[in-house]
Short mmCIF file of C-alpha atoms in Angstrom, two decimals:
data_model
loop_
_atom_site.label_atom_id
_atom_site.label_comp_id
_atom_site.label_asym_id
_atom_site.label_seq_id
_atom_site.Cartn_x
_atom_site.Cartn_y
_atom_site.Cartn_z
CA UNK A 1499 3.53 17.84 7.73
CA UNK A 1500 2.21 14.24 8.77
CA UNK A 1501 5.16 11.74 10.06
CA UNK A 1502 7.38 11.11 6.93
CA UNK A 1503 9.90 8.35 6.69
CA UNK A 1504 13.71 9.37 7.56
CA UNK A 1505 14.52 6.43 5.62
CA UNK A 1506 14.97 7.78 2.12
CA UNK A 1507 15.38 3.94 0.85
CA UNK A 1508 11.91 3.04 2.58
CA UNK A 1509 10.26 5.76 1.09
CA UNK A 1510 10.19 4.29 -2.48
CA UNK A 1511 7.89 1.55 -3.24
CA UNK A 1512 7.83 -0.85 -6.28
CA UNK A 1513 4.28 -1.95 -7.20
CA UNK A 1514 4.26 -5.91 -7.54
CA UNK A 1515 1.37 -7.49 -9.89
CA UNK A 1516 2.63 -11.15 -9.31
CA UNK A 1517 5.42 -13.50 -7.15
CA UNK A 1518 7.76 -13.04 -8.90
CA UNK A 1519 11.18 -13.83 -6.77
CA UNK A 1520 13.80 -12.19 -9.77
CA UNK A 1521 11.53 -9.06 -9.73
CA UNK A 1522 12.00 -8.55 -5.99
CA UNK A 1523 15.22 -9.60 -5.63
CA UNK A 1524 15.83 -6.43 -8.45
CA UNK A 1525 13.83 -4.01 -7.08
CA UNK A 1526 15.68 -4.60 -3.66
CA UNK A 1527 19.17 -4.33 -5.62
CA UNK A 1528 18.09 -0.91 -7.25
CA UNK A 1529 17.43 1.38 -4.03
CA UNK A 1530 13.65 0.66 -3.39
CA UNK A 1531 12.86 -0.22 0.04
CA UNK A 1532 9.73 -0.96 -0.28
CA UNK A 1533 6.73 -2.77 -2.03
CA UNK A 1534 3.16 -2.94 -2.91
CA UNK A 1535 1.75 -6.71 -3.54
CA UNK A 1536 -1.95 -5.69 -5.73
CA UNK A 1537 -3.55 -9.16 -4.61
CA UNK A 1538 -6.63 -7.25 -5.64
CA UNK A 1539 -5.79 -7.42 -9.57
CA UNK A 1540 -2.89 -9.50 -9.51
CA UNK A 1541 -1.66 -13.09 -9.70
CA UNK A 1542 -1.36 -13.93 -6.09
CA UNK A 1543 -2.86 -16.79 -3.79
CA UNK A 1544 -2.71 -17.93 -0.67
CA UNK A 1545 0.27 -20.40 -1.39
CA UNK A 1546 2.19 -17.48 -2.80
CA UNK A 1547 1.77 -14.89 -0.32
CA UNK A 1548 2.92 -17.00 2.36
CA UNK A 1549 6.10 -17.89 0.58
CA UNK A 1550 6.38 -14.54 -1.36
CA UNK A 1551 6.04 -12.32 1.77
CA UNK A 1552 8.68 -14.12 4.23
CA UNK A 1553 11.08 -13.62 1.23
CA UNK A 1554 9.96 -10.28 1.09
CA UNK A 1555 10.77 -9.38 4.88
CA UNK A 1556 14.22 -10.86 4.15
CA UNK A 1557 14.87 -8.36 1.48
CA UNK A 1558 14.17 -5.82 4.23
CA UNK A 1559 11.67 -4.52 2.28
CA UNK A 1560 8.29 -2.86 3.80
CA UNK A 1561 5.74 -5.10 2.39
CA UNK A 1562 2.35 -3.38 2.13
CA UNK A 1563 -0.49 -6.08 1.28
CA UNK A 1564 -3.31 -4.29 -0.86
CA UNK A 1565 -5.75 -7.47 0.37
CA UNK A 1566 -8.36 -8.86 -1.69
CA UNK A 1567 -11.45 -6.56 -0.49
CA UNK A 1568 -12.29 -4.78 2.75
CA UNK A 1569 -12.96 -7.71 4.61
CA UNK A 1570 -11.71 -9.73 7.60
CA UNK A 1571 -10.04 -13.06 5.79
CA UNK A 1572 -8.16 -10.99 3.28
CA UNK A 1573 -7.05 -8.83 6.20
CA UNK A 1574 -6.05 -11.08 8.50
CA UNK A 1575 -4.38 -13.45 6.35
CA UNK A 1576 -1.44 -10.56 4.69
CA UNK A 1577 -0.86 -9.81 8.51
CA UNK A 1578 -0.57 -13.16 9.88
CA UNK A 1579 1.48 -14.15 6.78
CA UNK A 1580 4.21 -11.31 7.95
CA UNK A 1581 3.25 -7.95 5.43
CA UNK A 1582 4.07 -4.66 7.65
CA UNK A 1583 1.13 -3.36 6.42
CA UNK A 1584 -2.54 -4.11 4.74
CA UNK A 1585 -3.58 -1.72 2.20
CA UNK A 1586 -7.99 -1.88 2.11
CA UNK A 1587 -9.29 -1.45 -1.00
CA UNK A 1588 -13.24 0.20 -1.70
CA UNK A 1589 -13.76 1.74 1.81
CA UNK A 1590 -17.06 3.56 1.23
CA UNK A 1591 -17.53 5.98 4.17
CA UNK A 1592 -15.72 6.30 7.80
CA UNK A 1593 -18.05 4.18 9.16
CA UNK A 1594 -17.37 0.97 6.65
CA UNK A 1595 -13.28 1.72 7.95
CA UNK A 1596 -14.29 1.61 11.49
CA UNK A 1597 -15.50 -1.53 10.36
CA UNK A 1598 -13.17 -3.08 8.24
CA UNK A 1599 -9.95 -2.08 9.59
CA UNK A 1600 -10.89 -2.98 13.05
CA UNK A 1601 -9.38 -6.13 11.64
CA UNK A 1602 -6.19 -5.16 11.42
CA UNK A 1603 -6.00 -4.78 15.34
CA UNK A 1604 -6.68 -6.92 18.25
CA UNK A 1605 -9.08 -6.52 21.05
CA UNK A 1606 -9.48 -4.29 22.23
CA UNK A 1607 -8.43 -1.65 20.00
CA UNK A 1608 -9.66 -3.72 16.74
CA UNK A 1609 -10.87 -7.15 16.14
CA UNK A 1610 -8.50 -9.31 14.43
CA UNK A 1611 -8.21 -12.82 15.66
CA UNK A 1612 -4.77 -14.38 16.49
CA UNK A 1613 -3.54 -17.28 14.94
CA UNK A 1614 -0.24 -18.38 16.82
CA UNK A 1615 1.71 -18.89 13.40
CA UNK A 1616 4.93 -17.01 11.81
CA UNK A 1617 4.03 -13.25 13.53
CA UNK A 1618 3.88 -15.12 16.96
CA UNK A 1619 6.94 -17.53 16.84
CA UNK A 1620 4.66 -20.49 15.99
CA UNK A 1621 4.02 -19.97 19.82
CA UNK A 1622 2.02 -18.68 22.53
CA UNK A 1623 1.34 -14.81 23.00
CA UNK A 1624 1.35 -11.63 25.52
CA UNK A 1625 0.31 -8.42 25.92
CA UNK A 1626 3.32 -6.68 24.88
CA UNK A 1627 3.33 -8.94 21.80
CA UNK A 1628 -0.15 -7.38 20.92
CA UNK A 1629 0.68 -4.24 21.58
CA UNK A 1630 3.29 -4.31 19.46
CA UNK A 1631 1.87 -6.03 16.65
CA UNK A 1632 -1.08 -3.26 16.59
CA UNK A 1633 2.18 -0.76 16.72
CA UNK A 1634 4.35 -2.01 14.14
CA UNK A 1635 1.62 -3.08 11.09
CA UNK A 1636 -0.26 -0.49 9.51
CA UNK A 1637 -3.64 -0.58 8.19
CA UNK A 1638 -4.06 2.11 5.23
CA UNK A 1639 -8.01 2.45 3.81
CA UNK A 1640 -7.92 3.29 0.39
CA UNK A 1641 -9.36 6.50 -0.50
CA UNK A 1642 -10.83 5.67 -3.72
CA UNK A 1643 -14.44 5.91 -3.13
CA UNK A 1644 -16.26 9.45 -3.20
CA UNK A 1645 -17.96 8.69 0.09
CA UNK A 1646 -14.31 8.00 1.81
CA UNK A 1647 -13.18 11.50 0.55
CA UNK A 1648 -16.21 13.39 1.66
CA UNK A 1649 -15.30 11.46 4.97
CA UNK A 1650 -11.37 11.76 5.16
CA UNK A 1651 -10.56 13.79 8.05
CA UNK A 1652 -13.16 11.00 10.10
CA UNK A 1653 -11.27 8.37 8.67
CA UNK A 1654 -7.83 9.28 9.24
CA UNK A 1655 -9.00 10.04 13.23
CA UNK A 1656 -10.14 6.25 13.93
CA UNK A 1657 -7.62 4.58 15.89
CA UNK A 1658 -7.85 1.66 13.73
CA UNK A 1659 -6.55 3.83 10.91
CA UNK A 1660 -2.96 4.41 10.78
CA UNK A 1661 -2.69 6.02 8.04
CA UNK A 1662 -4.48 6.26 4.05
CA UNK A 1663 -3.05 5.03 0.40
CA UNK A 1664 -5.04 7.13 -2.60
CA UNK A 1665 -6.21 5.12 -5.32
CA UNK A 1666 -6.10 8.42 -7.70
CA UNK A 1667 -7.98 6.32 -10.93
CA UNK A 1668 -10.86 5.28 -9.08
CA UNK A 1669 -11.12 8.39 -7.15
CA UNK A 1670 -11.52 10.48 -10.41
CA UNK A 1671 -14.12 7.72 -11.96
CA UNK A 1672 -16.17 7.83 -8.58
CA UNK A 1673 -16.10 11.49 -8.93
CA UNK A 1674 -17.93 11.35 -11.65
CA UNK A 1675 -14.42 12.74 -13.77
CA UNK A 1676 -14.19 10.07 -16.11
CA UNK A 1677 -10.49 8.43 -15.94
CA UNK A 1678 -7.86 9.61 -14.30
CA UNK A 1679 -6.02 12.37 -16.05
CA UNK A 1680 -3.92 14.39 -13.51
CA UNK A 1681 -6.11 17.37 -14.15
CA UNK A 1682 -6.73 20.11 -11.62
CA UNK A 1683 -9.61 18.57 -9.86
CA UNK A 1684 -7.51 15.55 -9.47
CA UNK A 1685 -4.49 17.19 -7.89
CA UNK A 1686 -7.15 19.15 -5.90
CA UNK A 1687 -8.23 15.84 -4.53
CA UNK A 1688 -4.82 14.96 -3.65
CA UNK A 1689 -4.38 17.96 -2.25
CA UNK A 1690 -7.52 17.54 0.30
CA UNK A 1691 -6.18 14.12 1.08
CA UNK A 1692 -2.70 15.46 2.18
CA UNK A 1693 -4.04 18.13 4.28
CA UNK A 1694 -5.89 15.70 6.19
CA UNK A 1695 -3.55 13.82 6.66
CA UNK A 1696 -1.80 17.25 7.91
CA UNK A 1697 -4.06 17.78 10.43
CA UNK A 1698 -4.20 13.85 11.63
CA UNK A 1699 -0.51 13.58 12.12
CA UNK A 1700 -0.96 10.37 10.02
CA UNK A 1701 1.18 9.19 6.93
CA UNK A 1702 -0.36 9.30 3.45
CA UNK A 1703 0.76 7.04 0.65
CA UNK A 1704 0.18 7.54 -3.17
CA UNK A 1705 0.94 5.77 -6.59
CA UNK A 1706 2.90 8.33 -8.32
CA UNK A 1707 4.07 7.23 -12.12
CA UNK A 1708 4.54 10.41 -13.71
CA UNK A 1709 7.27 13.20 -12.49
CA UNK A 1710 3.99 15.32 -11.57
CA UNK A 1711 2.61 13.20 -8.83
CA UNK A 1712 6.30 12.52 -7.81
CA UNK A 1713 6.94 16.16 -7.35
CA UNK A 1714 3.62 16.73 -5.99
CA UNK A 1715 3.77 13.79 -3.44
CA UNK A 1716 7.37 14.77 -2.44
CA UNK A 1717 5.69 18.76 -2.24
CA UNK A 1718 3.20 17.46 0.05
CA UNK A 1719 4.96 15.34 2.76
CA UNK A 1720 3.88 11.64 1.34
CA UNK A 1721 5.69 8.99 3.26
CA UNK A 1722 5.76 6.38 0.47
CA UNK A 1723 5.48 6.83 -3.31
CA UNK A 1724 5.34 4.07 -5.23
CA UNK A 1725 7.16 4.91 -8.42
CA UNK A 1726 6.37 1.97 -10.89
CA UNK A 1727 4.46 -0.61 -11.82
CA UNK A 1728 5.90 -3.78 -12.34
CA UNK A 1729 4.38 -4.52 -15.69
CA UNK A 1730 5.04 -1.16 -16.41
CA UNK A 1731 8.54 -1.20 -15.91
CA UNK A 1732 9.01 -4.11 -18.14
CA UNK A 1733 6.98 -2.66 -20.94
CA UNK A 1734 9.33 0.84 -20.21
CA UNK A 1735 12.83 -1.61 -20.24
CA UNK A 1736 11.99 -3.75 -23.28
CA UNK A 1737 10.47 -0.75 -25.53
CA UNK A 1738 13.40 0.96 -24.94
CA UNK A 1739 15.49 -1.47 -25.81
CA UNK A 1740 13.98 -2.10 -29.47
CA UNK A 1741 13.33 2.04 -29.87
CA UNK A 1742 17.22 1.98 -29.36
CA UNK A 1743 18.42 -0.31 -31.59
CA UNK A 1744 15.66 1.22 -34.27
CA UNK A 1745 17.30 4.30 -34.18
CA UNK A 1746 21.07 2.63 -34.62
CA UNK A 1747 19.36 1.23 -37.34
CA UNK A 1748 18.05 4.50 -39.22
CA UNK A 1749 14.47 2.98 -38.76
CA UNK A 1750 11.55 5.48 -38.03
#
């Protein structure tokens, strides 16, 4: 199995669609340890990440940035802000995440630039800082893109690549499957994507709302799984809470 978390806490993730203090604060206070900002879709700017994420770290929660797009700014920007980890969205091939998550790591591993702010004490810098900056933050390509499957076991060997996150709804519409149903072929995907990981010795992540993906996920040696959406979870709290009191009420 690739390197899984010992830290059962860490191990579940709370997808976050905006900055929304109460929300973390909560999802801290219920067991998750960590979460998953979507600045790709969600309500996040610059101002708010680099309030939202310090606030974040405090929580002691694992705060994996899924940036903007797979390029440098984006990148560079969740890291030097303080995230543990940038998640890269629409990586087409292994050669695009040589590319693109070369800036998640300084020269001369990668080729992220350093900025001197929060990550470095507002302060100078030193070779054991850098090597432990490319240590301790992860950069996860997504695997979303038919090209990046075809291409997994290349991607999870670059040394820029620490580990992958599956982004199981665009997978299945870049596979020509239509959306995202949890059928066979899907899991089969899934499937591929954890063995490579396997082989690599690298940690896999994956967005698992229903009990399937959670038992597959768990089955197949995932380090994270992010159980719930944020939205979701308040759609799932406040329809329960009127299907409730309909039923007290003898209303169908």
């Amino acid at each position: 199995m690739p390197p899984r978390t010992t830290d059962r806490r860490r191990e579940y993730a709370a997808w976050l669609s905006d900055p929304s203090f109460a929300t973390a604060e909560i999802v801290a206070a219920t067991g998750y340890g960590a979460v998953v900002l979507d600045i790709e879709h969600g309500a996040f700017d610059l101002a708010d990440l680099e309030r939202f994420i310090p606030f974040l770290r405090r929580l002691d929660l694992d705060v994996l940035a899924k940036v903007l797009g797979p390029e440098r700014g984006p990148i560079q920007q969740a890291l030097d802000f303080g995230a543990t980890a940038v998640v890269v969205p629409h990586v087409e091939s292994a050669a695009h995440a040589a590319e693109v998550c070369s800036y998640g790591k300084f020269p001369p591993l990668g080729d992220r630039s350093f900025a001197g702010g929060r990550t470095a004490g507002y302060g100078g810098f030193d070779d054991d800082w850098i090597a432990r900056q490319d240590r301790e933050t992860r950069v996860y390509p997504m695997i979303e893109d038919a090209g990046a499957i075809e291409e997994i076991g290349k991607i999870l060997d670059l040394p820029v690549v620490d580990g992958v996150f599956v982004g199981p709804s665009d997978l299945s519409m870049r596979r020509a499957r239509g959306a995202y149903t949890r059928s066979e072929a899907d899991f089969a995907d899934l499937a591929a994507i954890a063995d490579a990981a396997r082989t690599a010795g690298k940690p896999w992540v994956l967005p698992a709302w229903s009990a399937a993906e959670k038992a597959f996920a768990l089955a197949h040696g995932a380090d994270q799984l992010v159980l719930t959406m944020q939205h979701g979870a308040l759609l799932a709290g406040f329809g329960a809470a009127v299907a409730e009191t309909d039923a007290l009420a003898g209303r169908s």
